[in-house]
PDB file of C-alpha atoms in Angstrom:
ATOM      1  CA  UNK A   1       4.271  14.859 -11.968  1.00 37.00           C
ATOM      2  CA  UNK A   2       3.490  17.145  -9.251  1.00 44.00           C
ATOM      3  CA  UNK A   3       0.068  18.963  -8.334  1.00 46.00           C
ATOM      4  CA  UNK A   4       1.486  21.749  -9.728  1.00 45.00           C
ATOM      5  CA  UNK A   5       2.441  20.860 -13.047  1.00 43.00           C
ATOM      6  CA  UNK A   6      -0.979  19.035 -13.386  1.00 41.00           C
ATOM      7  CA  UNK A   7      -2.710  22.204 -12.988  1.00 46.00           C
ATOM      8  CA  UNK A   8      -0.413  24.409 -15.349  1.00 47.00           C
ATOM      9  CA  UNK A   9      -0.787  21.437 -18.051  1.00 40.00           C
ATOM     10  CA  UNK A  10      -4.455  21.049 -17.800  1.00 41.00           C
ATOM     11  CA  UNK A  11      -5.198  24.541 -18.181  1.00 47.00           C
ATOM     12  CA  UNK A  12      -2.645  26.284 -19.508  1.00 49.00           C
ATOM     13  CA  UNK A  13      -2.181  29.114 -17.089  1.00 50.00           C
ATOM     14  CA  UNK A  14       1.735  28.930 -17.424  1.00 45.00           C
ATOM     15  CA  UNK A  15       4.103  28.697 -20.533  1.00 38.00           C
ATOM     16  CA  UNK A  16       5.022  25.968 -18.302  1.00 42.00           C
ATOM     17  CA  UNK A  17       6.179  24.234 -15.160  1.00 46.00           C
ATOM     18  CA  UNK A  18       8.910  25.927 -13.731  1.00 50.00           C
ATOM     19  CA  UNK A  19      10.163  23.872 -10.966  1.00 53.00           C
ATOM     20  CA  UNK A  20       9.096  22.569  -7.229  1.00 54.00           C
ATOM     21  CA  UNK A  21       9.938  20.197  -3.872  1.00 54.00           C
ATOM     22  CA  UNK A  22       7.936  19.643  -0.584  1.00 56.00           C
ATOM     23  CA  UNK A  23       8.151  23.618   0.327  1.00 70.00           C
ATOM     24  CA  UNK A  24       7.480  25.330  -2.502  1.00 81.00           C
ATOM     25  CA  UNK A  25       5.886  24.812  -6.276  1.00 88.00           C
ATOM     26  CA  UNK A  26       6.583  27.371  -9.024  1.00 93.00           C
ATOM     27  CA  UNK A  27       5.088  28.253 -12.033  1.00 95.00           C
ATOM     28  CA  UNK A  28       5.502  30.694 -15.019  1.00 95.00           C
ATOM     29  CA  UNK A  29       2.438  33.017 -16.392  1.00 96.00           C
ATOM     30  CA  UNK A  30       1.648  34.015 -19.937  1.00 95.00           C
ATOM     31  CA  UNK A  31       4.371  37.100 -19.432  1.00 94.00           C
ATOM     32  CA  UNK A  32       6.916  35.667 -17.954  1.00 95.00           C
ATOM     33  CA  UNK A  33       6.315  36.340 -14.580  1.00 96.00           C
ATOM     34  CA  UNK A  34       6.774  33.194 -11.999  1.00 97.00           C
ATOM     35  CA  UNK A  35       4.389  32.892  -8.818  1.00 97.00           C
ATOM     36  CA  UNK A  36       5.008  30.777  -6.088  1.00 97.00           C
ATOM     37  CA  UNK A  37       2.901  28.305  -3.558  1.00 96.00           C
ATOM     38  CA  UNK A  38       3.460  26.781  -0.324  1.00 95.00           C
ATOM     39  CA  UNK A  39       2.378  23.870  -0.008  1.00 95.00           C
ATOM     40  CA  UNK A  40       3.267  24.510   4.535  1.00 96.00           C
ATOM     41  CA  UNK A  41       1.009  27.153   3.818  1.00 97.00           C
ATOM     42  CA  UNK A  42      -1.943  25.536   2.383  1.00 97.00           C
ATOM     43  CA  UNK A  43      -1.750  23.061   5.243  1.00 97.00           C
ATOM     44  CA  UNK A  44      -1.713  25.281   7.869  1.00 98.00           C
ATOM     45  CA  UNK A  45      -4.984  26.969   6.293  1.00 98.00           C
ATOM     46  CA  UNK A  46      -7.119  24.126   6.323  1.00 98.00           C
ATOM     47  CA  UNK A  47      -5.429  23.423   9.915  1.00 98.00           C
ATOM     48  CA  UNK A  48      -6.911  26.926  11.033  1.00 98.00           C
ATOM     49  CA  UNK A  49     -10.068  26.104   8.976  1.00 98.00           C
ATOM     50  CA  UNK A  50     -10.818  23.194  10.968  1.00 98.00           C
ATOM     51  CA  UNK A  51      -9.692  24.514  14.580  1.00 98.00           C
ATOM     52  CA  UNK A  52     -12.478  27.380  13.723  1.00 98.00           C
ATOM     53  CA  UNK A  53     -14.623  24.187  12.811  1.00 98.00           C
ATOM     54  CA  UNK A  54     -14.195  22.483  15.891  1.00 98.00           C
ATOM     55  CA  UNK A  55     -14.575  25.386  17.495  1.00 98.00           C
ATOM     56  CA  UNK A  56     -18.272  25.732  15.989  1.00 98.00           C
ATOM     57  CA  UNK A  57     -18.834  22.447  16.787  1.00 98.00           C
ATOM     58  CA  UNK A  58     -18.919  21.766  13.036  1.00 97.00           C
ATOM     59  CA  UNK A  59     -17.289  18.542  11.384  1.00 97.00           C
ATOM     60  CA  UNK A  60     -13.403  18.600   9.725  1.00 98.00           C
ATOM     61  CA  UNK A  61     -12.696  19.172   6.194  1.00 98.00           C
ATOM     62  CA  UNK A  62     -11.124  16.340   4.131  1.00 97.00           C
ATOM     63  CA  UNK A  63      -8.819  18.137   1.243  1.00 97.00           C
ATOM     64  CA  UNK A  64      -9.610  16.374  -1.727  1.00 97.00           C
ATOM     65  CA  UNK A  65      -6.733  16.680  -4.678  1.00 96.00           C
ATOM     66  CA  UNK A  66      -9.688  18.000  -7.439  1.00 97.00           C
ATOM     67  CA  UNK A  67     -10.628  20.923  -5.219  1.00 97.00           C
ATOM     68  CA  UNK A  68      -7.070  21.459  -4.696  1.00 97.00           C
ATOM     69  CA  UNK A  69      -6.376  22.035  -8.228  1.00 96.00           C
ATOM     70  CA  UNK A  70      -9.429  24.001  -8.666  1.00 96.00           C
ATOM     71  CA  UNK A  71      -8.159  26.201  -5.976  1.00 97.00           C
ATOM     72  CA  UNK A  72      -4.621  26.696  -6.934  1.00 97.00           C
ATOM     73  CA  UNK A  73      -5.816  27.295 -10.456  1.00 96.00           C
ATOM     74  CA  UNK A  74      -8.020  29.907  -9.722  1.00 96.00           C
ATOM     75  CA  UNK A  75      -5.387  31.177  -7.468  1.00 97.00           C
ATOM     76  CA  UNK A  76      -2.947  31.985 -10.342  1.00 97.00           C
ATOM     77  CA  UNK A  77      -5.324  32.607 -12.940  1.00 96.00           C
ATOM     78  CA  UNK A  78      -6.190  35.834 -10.375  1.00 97.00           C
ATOM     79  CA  UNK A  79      -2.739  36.243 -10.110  1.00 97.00           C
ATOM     80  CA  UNK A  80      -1.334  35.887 -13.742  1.00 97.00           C
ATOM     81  CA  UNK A  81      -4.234  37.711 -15.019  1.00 96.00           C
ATOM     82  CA  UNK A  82      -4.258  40.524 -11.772  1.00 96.00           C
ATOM     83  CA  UNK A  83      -7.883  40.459 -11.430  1.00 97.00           C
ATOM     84  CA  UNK A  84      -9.603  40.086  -8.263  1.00 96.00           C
ATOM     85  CA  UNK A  85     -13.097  37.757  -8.525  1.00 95.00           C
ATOM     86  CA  UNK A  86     -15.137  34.768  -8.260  1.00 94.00           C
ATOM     87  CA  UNK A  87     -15.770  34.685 -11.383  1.00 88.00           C
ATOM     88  CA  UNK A  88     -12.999  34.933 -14.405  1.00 91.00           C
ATOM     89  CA  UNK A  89     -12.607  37.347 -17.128  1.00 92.00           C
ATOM     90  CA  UNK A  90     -14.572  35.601 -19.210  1.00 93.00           C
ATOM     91  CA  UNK A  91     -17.287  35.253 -16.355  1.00 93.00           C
ATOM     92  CA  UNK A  92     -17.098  31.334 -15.672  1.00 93.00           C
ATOM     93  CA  UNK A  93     -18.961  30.368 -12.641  1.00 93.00           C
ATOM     94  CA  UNK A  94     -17.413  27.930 -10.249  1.00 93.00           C
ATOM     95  CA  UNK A  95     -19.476  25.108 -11.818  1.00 93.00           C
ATOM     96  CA  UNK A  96     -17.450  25.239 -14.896  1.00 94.00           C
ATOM     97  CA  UNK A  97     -14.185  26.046 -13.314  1.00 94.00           C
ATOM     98  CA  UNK A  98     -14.909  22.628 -12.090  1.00 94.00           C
ATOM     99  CA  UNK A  99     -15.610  20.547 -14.857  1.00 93.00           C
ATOM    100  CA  UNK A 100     -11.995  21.936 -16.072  1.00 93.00           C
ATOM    101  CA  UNK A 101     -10.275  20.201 -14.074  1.00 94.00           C
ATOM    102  CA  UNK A 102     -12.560  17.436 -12.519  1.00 93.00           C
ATOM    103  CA  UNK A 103     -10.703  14.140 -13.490  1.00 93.00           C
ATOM    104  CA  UNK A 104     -13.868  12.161 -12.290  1.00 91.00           C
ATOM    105  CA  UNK A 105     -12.533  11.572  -8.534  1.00 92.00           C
ATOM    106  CA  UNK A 106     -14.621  13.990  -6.929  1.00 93.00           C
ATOM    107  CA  UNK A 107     -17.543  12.381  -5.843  1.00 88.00           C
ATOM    108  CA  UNK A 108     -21.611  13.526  -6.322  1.00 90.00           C
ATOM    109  CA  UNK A 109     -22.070  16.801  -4.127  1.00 92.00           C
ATOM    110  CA  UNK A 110     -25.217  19.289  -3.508  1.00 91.00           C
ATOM    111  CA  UNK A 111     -23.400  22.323  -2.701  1.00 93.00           C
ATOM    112  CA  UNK A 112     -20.031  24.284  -3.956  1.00 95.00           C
ATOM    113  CA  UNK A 113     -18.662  27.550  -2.805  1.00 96.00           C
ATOM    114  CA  UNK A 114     -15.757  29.595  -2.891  1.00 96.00           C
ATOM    115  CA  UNK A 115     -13.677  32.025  -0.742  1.00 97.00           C
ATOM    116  CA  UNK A 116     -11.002  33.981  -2.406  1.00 97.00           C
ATOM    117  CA  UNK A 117      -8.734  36.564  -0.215  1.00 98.00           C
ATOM    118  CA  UNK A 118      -5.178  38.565  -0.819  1.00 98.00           C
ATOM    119  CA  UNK A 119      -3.950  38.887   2.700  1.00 97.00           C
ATOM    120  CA  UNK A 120      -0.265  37.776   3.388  1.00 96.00           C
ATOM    121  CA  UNK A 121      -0.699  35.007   5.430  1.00 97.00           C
ATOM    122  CA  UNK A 122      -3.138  32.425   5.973  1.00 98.00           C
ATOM    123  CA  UNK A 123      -4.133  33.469   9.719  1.00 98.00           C
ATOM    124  CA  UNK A 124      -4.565  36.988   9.043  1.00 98.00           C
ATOM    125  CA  UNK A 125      -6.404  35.357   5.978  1.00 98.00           C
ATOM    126  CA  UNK A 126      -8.619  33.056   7.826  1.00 98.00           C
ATOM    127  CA  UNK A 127      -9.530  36.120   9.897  1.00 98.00           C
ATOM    128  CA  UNK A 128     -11.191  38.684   7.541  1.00 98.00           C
ATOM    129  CA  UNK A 129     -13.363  36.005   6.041  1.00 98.00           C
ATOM    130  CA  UNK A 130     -14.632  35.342   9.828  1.00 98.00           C
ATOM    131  CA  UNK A 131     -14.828  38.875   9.745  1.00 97.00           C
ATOM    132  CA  UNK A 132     -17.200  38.771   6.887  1.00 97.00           C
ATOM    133  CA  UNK A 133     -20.945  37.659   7.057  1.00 97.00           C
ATOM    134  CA  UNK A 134     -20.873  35.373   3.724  1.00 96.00           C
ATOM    135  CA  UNK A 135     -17.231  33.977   3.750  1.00 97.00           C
ATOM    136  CA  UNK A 136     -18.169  33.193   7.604  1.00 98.00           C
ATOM    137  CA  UNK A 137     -21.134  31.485   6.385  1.00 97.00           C
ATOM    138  CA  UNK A 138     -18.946  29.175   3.580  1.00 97.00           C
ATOM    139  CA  UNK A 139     -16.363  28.351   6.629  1.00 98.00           C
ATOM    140  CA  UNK A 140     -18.351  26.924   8.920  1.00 98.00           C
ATOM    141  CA  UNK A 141     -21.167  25.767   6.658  1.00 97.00           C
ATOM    142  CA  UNK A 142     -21.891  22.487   8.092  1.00 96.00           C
ATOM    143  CA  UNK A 143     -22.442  20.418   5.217  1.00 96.00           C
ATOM    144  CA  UNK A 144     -19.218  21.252   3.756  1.00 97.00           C
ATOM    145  CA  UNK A 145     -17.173  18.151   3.999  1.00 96.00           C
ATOM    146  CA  UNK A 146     -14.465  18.490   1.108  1.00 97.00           C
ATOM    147  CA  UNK A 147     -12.081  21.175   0.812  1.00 98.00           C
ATOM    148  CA  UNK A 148      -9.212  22.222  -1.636  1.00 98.00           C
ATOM    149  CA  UNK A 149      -6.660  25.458  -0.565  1.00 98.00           C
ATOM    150  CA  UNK A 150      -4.727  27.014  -3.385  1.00 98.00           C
ATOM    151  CA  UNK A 151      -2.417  29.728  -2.384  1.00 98.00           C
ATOM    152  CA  UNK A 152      -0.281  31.881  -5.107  1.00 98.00           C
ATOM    153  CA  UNK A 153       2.332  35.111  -4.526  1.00 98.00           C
ATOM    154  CA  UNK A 154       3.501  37.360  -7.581  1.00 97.00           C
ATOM    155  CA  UNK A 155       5.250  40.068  -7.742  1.00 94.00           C
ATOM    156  CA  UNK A 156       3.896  42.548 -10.267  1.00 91.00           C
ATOM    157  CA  UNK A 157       0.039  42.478  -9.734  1.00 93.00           C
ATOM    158  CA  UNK A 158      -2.038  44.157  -7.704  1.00 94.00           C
ATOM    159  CA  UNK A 159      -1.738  42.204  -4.814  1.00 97.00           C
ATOM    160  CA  UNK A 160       1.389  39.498  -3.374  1.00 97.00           C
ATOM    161  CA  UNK A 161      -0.776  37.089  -2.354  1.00 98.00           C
ATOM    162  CA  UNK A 162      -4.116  35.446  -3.728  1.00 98.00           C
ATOM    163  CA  UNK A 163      -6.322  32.746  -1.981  1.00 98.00           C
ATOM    164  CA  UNK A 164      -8.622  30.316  -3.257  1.00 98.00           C
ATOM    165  CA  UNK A 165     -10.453  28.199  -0.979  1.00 98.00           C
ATOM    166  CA  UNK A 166     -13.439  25.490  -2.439  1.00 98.00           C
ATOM    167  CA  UNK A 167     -15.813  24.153  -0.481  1.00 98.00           C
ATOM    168  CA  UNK A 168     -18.366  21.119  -1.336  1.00 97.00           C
ATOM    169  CA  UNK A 169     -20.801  19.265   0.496  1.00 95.00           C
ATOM    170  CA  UNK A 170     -20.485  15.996  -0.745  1.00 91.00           C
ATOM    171  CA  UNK A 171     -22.460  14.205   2.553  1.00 74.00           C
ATOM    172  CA  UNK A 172     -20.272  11.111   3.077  1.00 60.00           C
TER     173      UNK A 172
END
């Protein structure tokens, strides 16, 4: 079972999994509307995350698959649900996003954030949240070790595109 399907399973976001390969993954919300991801995409964002990294003399960022889920789920619950926040309609922080899909694998951290964007692709992306004072902070944050990228376009929401990105310091 793929990533994707995991996700839509273990949280229900979807009436179901809808299909996927190495280039894309789709999935179906509550009304019938599908959204896409890129999994090309995603990699190329924490590619650009860590360049900026190095750049800042800060350490890379190992993806780790519960982030990713966390990410990609809050990506199309945004999406599905066209709302536009770190926190969900019914207000839960990132902490509990977590434990929803935290299978146990993700080791003992001190610190979780989140960025979340809409722009179309992921350097533009990458480049307001340098552009901003707190996402800034949460990209280079030194401590963060552990990353997961979810990426989701729709058609028929306010925006195309939504980005999740989570961030933990775990301190391998």
């Amino acid at each position: 079972m793929s990533l994707g399907a995991i996700i839509l399973v273990t949280l229900g976001l979807t009436t179901g999994f809808v299909g996927g390969d190495a280039d894309s993954v789709t999935g179906r919300c509550r009304d019938g509307r599908l959204w896409t991801t890129s999994p090309a995409e995603q990699g190329q964002m924490l590619g650009l995350l860590n360049q900026v990294r190095a750049e800042a003399a800060r350490p890379p960022l190992q993806r780790q698959t519960v982030l990713d889920r966390m990410a990609l789920a809050h990506a199309a619950d945004m999406a599905c649900r066209d709302y536009f926040d770190h926190r969900n309609p019914e207000r839960m922080r990132l902490q509990d996003r977590l434990k929803r899909v935290n299978d146990g694998s993700l080791p003992a951290f001190h610190r979780l954030a989140e960025v979340i964007g809409t722009s179309a692709t992921p350097g533009r992306q990458l480049e307001r949240w340098l552009g901003s004072r707190s996402h800034r902070r949460a990209v280079l944050e030194e401590e963060h070790d552990l990353v997961g990228v979810g990426l989701v376009r729709i058609a028929g929401s306010r925006h195309d595109t939504y980005w999740a990105v989570e961030f933990v310091a775990a301190g391998r």
